[in-house]
């Protein structure tokens, strides 16, 4: 589905409500950082011990942005027991080598083995490993544009929506969106968005959140005018 309709929010909300722990946050809270070339032997030893203690902490990891096939292989190896969430990382869906790596992770066989038959870029990793985690891919791409080999190995949810369907979805999630803002103010913002669907350039959670920010501003009696102006501008 297109951007701004809450795909990432929904996935992470479900994972968190299931009690799953974000590995990145667990590492940050534990104060564990990557080993750097400038670290002396004592610091390296401390970091190695900290990473070992962290061990299997964290149930899922979220990766955003661009990734090469080699980086994908490394990521899946390092998190081979976790849920790996790829968010807006469409490069792995377009690169043929990355798709072949993904195919191993997504296979329906009882054991899923991923291999890398060249020493380039991942010489410090094994040539093959068993992946026992799970993969969630969040993409703005249209379904038919996703590589068929990936599509056929996945359970798919197409969340393409009309503007009115997007408003309905926003209304269902509104109580959990920006929880520090009073519900009546959030409803004011959403109602204004719904009234202006015919002129809105972007009907998304991002645009709704912008309107909510305008609505909560105490020194803005003409908030509706500014909100409508914001909705109709192409930036």
PDB file of N, CA and C in Angstrom, residues 66-124:
ATOM      1  N   UNK A  66      18.331   1.642   2.448  1.00  0.00           N
ATOM      2  CA  UNK A  66      18.928   0.881   1.353  1.00  0.00           C
ATOM      3  C   UNK A  66      19.800  -0.247   1.892  1.00  0.00           C
ATOM      4  N   UNK A  67      19.776  -1.386   1.216  1.00  0.00           N
ATOM      5  CA  UNK A  67      20.642  -2.495   1.604  1.00  0.00           C
ATOM      6  C   UNK A  67      21.111  -3.248   0.370  1.00  0.00           C
ATOM      7  N   UNK A  68      22.393  -3.557   0.313  1.00  0.00           N
ATOM      8  CA  UNK A  68      22.915  -4.408  -0.752  1.00  0.00           C
ATOM      9  C   UNK A  68      22.603  -5.863  -0.415  1.00  0.00           C
ATOM     10  N   UNK A  69      22.832  -6.743  -1.371  1.00  0.00           N
ATOM     11  CA  UNK A  69      22.605  -8.167  -1.131  1.00  0.00           C
ATOM     12  C   UNK A  69      23.523  -8.688  -0.022  1.00  0.00           C
ATOM     13  N   UNK A  70      24.789  -8.219  -0.019  1.00  0.00           N
ATOM     14  CA  UNK A  70      25.738  -8.650   1.013  1.00  0.00           C
ATOM     15  C   UNK A  70      25.286  -8.179   2.396  1.00  0.00           C
ATOM     16  N   UNK A  71      24.794  -6.923   2.468  1.00  0.00           N
ATOM     17  CA  UNK A  71      24.310  -6.401   3.741  1.00  0.00           C
ATOM     18  C   UNK A  71      23.086  -7.187   4.214  1.00  0.00           C
ATOM     19  N   UNK A  72      22.241  -7.589   3.273  1.00  0.00           N
ATOM     20  CA  UNK A  72      21.066  -8.392   3.614  1.00  0.00           C
ATOM     21  C   UNK A  72      21.482  -9.741   4.184  1.00  0.00           C
ATOM     22  N   UNK A  73      22.472 -10.383   3.561  1.00  0.00           N
ATOM     23  CA  UNK A  73      22.964 -11.674   4.044  1.00  0.00           C
ATOM     24  C   UNK A  73      23.487 -11.541   5.473  1.00  0.00           C
ATOM     25  N   UNK A  74      24.252 -10.484   5.721  1.00  0.00           N
ATOM     26  CA  UNK A  74      24.806 -10.255   7.054  1.00  0.00           C
ATOM     27  C   UNK A  74      23.685 -10.009   8.072  1.00  0.00           C
ATOM     28  N   UNK A  75      22.719  -9.195   7.690  1.00  0.00           N
ATOM     29  CA  UNK A  75      21.619  -8.865   8.592  1.00  0.00           C
ATOM     30  C   UNK A  75      20.828 -10.115   8.985  1.00  0.00           C
ATOM     31  N   UNK A  76      20.520 -10.951   7.997  1.00  0.00           N
ATOM     32  CA  UNK A  76      19.759 -12.171   8.283  1.00  0.00           C
ATOM     33  C   UNK A  76      20.578 -13.145   9.128  1.00  0.00           C
ATOM     34  N   UNK A  77      21.901 -13.161   8.906  1.00  0.00           N
ATOM     35  CA  UNK A  77      22.758 -14.029   9.724  1.00  0.00           C
ATOM     36  C   UNK A  77      22.776 -13.554  11.179  1.00  0.00           C
ATOM     37  N   UNK A  78      22.968 -12.247  11.365  1.00  0.00           N
ATOM     38  CA  UNK A  78      23.082 -11.706  12.721  1.00  0.00           C
ATOM     39  C   UNK A  78      21.763 -11.814  13.497  1.00  0.00           C
ATOM     40  N   UNK A  79      20.660 -11.894  12.778  1.00  0.00           N
ATOM     41  CA  UNK A  79      19.351 -11.956  13.438  1.00  0.00           C
ATOM     42  C   UNK A  79      18.577 -13.187  12.986  1.00  0.00           C
ATOM     43  N   UNK A  80      19.280 -14.287  12.853  1.00  0.00           N
ATOM     44  CA  UNK A  80      18.680 -15.494  12.279  1.00  0.00           C
ATOM     45  C   UNK A  80      17.630 -16.144  13.164  1.00  0.00           C
ATOM     46  N   UNK A  81      17.512 -15.709  14.431  1.00  0.00           N
ATOM     47  CA  UNK A  81      16.479 -16.249  15.315  1.00  0.00           C
ATOM     48  C   UNK A  81      15.381 -15.222  15.608  1.00  0.00           C
ATOM     49  N   UNK A  82      15.455 -14.077  14.976  1.00  0.00           N
ATOM     50  CA  UNK A  82      14.515 -12.997  15.283  1.00  0.00           C
ATOM     51  C   UNK A  82      13.520 -12.771  14.142  1.00  0.00           C
ATOM     52  N   UNK A  83      12.557 -11.912  14.429  1.00  0.00           N
ATOM     53  CA  UNK A  83      11.664 -11.394  13.392  1.00  0.00           C
ATOM     54  C   UNK A  83      12.370 -10.186  12.786  1.00  0.00           C
ATOM     55  N   UNK A  84      12.633 -10.227  11.497  1.00  0.00           N
ATOM     56  CA  UNK A  84      13.329  -9.137  10.813  1.00  0.00           C
ATOM     57  C   UNK A  84      12.292  -8.355  10.009  1.00  0.00           C
ATOM     58  N   UNK A  85      12.117  -7.090  10.365  1.00  0.00           N
ATOM     59  CA  UNK A  85      11.128  -6.236   9.698  1.00  0.00           C
ATOM     60  C   UNK A  85      11.860  -5.298   8.746  1.00  0.00           C
ATOM     61  N   UNK A  86      11.572  -5.423   7.447  1.00  0.00           N
ATOM     62  CA  UNK A  86      12.137  -4.514   6.450  1.00  0.00           C
ATOM     63  C   UNK A  86      11.087  -3.456   6.146  1.00  0.00           C
ATOM     64  N   UNK A  87      11.378  -2.225   6.488  1.00  0.00           N
ATOM     65  CA  UNK A  87      10.429  -1.125   6.332  1.00  0.00           C
ATOM     66  C   UNK A  87      10.942  -0.147   5.282  1.00  0.00           C
ATOM     67  N   UNK A  88      10.228  -0.030   4.176  1.00  0.00           N
ATOM     68  CA  UNK A  88      10.644   0.855   3.081  1.00  0.00           C
ATOM     69  C   UNK A  88      12.075   0.549   2.642  1.00  0.00           C
ATOM     70  N   UNK A  89      12.356  -0.715   2.482  1.00  0.00           N
ATOM     71  CA  UNK A  89      13.680  -1.161   2.034  1.00  0.00           C
ATOM     72  C   UNK A  89      13.504  -1.888   0.702  1.00  0.00           C
ATOM     73  N   UNK A  90      12.952  -1.165  -0.267  1.00  0.00           N
ATOM     74  CA  UNK A  90      12.573  -1.797  -1.526  1.00  0.00           C
ATOM     75  C   UNK A  90      13.760  -2.238  -2.372  1.00  0.00           C
ATOM     76  N   UNK A  91      14.966  -1.796  -2.023  1.00  0.00           N
ATOM     77  CA  UNK A  91      16.143  -2.210  -2.789  1.00  0.00           C
ATOM     78  C   UNK A  91      16.317  -3.722  -2.757  1.00  0.00           C
ATOM     79  N   UNK A  92      15.933  -4.363  -1.667  1.00  0.00           N
ATOM     80  CA  UNK A  92      16.085  -5.823  -1.574  1.00  0.00           C
ATOM     81  C   UNK A  92      15.063  -6.555  -2.434  1.00  0.00           C
ATOM     82  N   UNK A  93      14.024  -5.843  -2.890  1.00  0.00           N
ATOM     83  CA  UNK A  93      13.012  -6.456  -3.748  1.00  0.00           C
ATOM     84  C   UNK A  93      13.343  -6.283  -5.225  1.00  0.00           C
ATOM     85  N   UNK A  94      14.294  -5.398  -5.523  1.00  0.00           N
ATOM     86  CA  UNK A  94      14.641  -5.113  -6.913  1.00  0.00           C
ATOM     87  C   UNK A  94      15.939  -5.772  -7.358  1.00  0.00           C
ATOM     88  N   UNK A  95      16.841  -6.013  -6.411  1.00  0.00           N
ATOM     89  CA  UNK A  95      18.140  -6.580  -6.741  1.00  0.00           C
ATOM     90  C   UNK A  95      18.029  -8.100  -6.842  1.00  0.00           C
ATOM     91  N   UNK A  96      18.464  -8.669  -7.969  1.00  0.00           N
ATOM     92  CA  UNK A  96      18.309 -10.107  -8.206  1.00  0.00           C
ATOM     93  C   UNK A  96      19.040 -10.949  -7.165  1.00  0.00           C
ATOM     94  N   UNK A  97      20.249 -10.525  -6.799  1.00  0.00           N
ATOM     95  CA  UNK A  97      21.015 -11.285  -5.796  1.00  0.00           C
ATOM     96  C   UNK A  97      20.335 -11.214  -4.437  1.00  0.00           C
ATOM     97  N   UNK A  98      19.841 -10.028  -4.070  1.00  0.00           N
ATOM     98  CA  UNK A  98      19.140  -9.884  -2.791  1.00  0.00           C
ATOM     99  C   UNK A  98      17.874 -10.735  -2.769  1.00  0.00           C
ATOM    100  N   UNK A  99      17.172 -10.781  -3.892  1.00  0.00           N
ATOM    101  CA  UNK A  99      15.962 -11.611  -3.972  1.00  0.00           C
ATOM    102  C   UNK A  99      16.312 -13.079  -3.741  1.00  0.00           C
ATOM    103  N   UNK A 100      17.427 -13.534  -4.309  1.00  0.00           N
ATOM    104  CA  UNK A 100      17.836 -14.926  -4.104  1.00  0.00           C
ATOM    105  C   UNK A 100      18.156 -15.203  -2.644  1.00  0.00           C
ATOM    106  N   UNK A 101      18.745 -14.226  -1.951  1.00  0.00           N
ATOM    107  CA  UNK A 101      18.999 -14.383  -0.514  1.00  0.00           C
ATOM    108  C   UNK A 101      17.671 -14.456   0.236  1.00  0.00           C
ATOM    109  N   UNK A 102      16.753 -13.561  -0.123  1.00  0.00           N
ATOM    110  CA  UNK A 102      15.435 -13.557   0.519  1.00  0.00           C
ATOM    111  C   UNK A 102      14.695 -14.863   0.313  1.00  0.00           C
ATOM    112  N   UNK A 103      14.813 -15.431  -0.880  1.00  0.00           N
ATOM    113  CA  UNK A 103      14.111 -16.681  -1.184  1.00  0.00           C
ATOM    114  C   UNK A 103      14.477 -17.772  -0.184  1.00  0.00           C
ATOM    115  N   UNK A 104      15.746 -17.797   0.219  1.00  0.00           N
ATOM    116  CA  UNK A 104      16.158 -18.787   1.207  1.00  0.00           C
ATOM    117  C   UNK A 104      15.495 -18.558   2.554  1.00  0.00           C
ATOM    118  N   UNK A 105      15.369 -17.275   2.938  1.00  0.00           N
ATOM    119  CA  UNK A 105      14.761 -16.951   4.232  1.00  0.00           C
ATOM    120  C   UNK A 105      13.268 -17.200   4.233  1.00  0.00           C
ATOM    121  N   UNK A 106      12.636 -17.087   3.064  1.00  0.00           N
ATOM    122  CA  UNK A 106      11.181 -17.174   2.979  1.00  0.00           C
ATOM    123  C   UNK A 106      10.680 -18.550   2.535  1.00  0.00           C
ATOM    124  N   UNK A 107      11.594 -19.463   2.278  1.00  0.00           N
ATOM    125  CA  UNK A 107      11.184 -20.762   1.749  1.00  0.00           C
ATOM    126  C   UNK A 107      10.222 -21.489   2.680  1.00  0.00           C
ATOM    127  N   UNK A 108       9.470 -22.405   2.094  1.00  0.00           N
ATOM    128  CA  UNK A 108       8.466 -23.157   2.863  1.00  0.00           C
ATOM    129  C   UNK A 108       8.998 -24.501   3.332  1.00  0.00           C
ATOM    130  N   UNK A 109      10.262 -24.776   3.079  1.00  0.00           N
ATOM    131  CA  UNK A 109      10.843 -26.032   3.551  1.00  0.00           C
ATOM    132  C   UNK A 109      10.953 -26.038   5.074  1.00  0.00           C
ATOM    133  N   UNK A 110      11.046 -27.246   5.636  1.00  0.00           N
ATOM    134  CA  UNK A 110      11.145 -27.363   7.098  1.00  0.00           C
ATOM    135  C   UNK A 110      12.397 -26.671   7.611  1.00  0.00           C
ATOM    136  N   UNK A 111      13.494 -26.768   6.862  1.00  0.00           N
ATOM    137  CA  UNK A 111      14.721 -26.057   7.198  1.00  0.00           C
ATOM    138  C   UNK A 111      15.019 -25.064   6.084  1.00  0.00           C
ATOM    139  N   UNK A 112      15.309 -23.816   6.468  1.00  0.00           N
ATOM    140  CA  UNK A 112      15.590 -22.765   5.489  1.00  0.00           C
ATOM    141  C   UNK A 112      17.063 -22.393   5.564  1.00  0.00           C
ATOM    142  N   UNK A 113      17.794 -22.746   4.523  1.00  0.00           N
ATOM    143  CA  UNK A 113      19.216 -22.456   4.471  1.00  0.00           C
ATOM    144  C   UNK A 113      19.493 -21.324   3.484  1.00  0.00           C
ATOM    145  N   UNK A 114      20.342 -20.413   3.900  1.00  0.00           N
ATOM    146  CA  UNK A 114      20.739 -19.291   3.049  1.00  0.00           C
ATOM    147  C   UNK A 114      22.236 -19.419   2.795  1.00  0.00           C
ATOM    148  N   UNK A 115      22.629 -19.275   1.547  1.00  0.00           N
ATOM    149  CA  UNK A 115      24.053 -19.428   1.220  1.00  0.00           C
ATOM    150  C   UNK A 115      24.566 -18.217   0.456  1.00  0.00           C
ATOM    151  N   UNK A 116      25.879 -18.011   0.557  1.00  0.00           N
ATOM    152  CA  UNK A 116      26.556 -16.925  -0.158  1.00  0.00           C
ATOM    153  C   UNK A 116      27.835 -17.525  -0.723  1.00  0.00           C
ATOM    154  N   UNK A 117      27.845 -17.774  -2.025  1.00  0.00           N
ATOM    155  CA  UNK A 117      28.940 -18.528  -2.634  1.00  0.00           C
ATOM    156  C   UNK A 117      30.025 -17.651  -3.225  1.00  0.00           C
ATOM    157  N   UNK A 118      30.350 -16.585  -2.541  1.00  0.00           N
ATOM    158  CA  UNK A 118      31.495 -15.752  -2.910  1.00  0.00           C
ATOM    159  C   UNK A 118      32.049 -15.152  -1.639  1.00  0.00           C
ATOM    160  N   UNK A 119      33.342 -14.892  -1.616  1.00  0.00           N
ATOM    161  CA  UNK A 119      33.966 -14.341  -0.416  1.00  0.00           C
ATOM    162  C   UNK A 119      33.810 -12.836  -0.302  1.00  0.00           C
ATOM    163  N   UNK A 120      33.361 -12.199  -1.365  1.00  0.00           N
ATOM    164  CA  UNK A 120      33.281 -10.742  -1.372  1.00  0.00           C
ATOM    165  C   UNK A 120      32.312 -10.243  -0.310  1.00  0.00           C
ATOM    166  N   UNK A 121      32.747  -9.276   0.466  1.00  0.00           N
ATOM    167  CA  UNK A 121      31.932  -8.511   1.417  1.00  0.00           C
ATOM    168  C   UNK A 121      31.539  -9.275   2.687  1.00  0.00           C
ATOM    169  N   UNK A 122      31.465 -10.584   2.629  1.00  0.00           N
ATOM    170  CA  UNK A 122      31.027 -11.326   3.822  1.00  0.00           C
ATOM    171  C   UNK A 122      32.012 -12.439   4.162  1.00  0.00           C
ATOM    172  N   UNK A 123      33.296 -12.187   3.946  1.00  0.00           N
ATOM    173  CA  UNK A 123      34.313 -13.214   4.155  1.00  0.00           C
ATOM    174  C   UNK A 123      34.413 -13.652   5.602  1.00  0.00           C
ATOM    175  N   UNK A 124      33.913 -12.827   6.522  1.00  0.00           N
ATOM    176  CA  UNK A 124      33.972 -13.176   7.933  1.00  0.00           C
ATOM    177  C   UNK A 124      32.775 -14.022   8.373  1.00  0.00           C
TER     178      UNK A 124
END
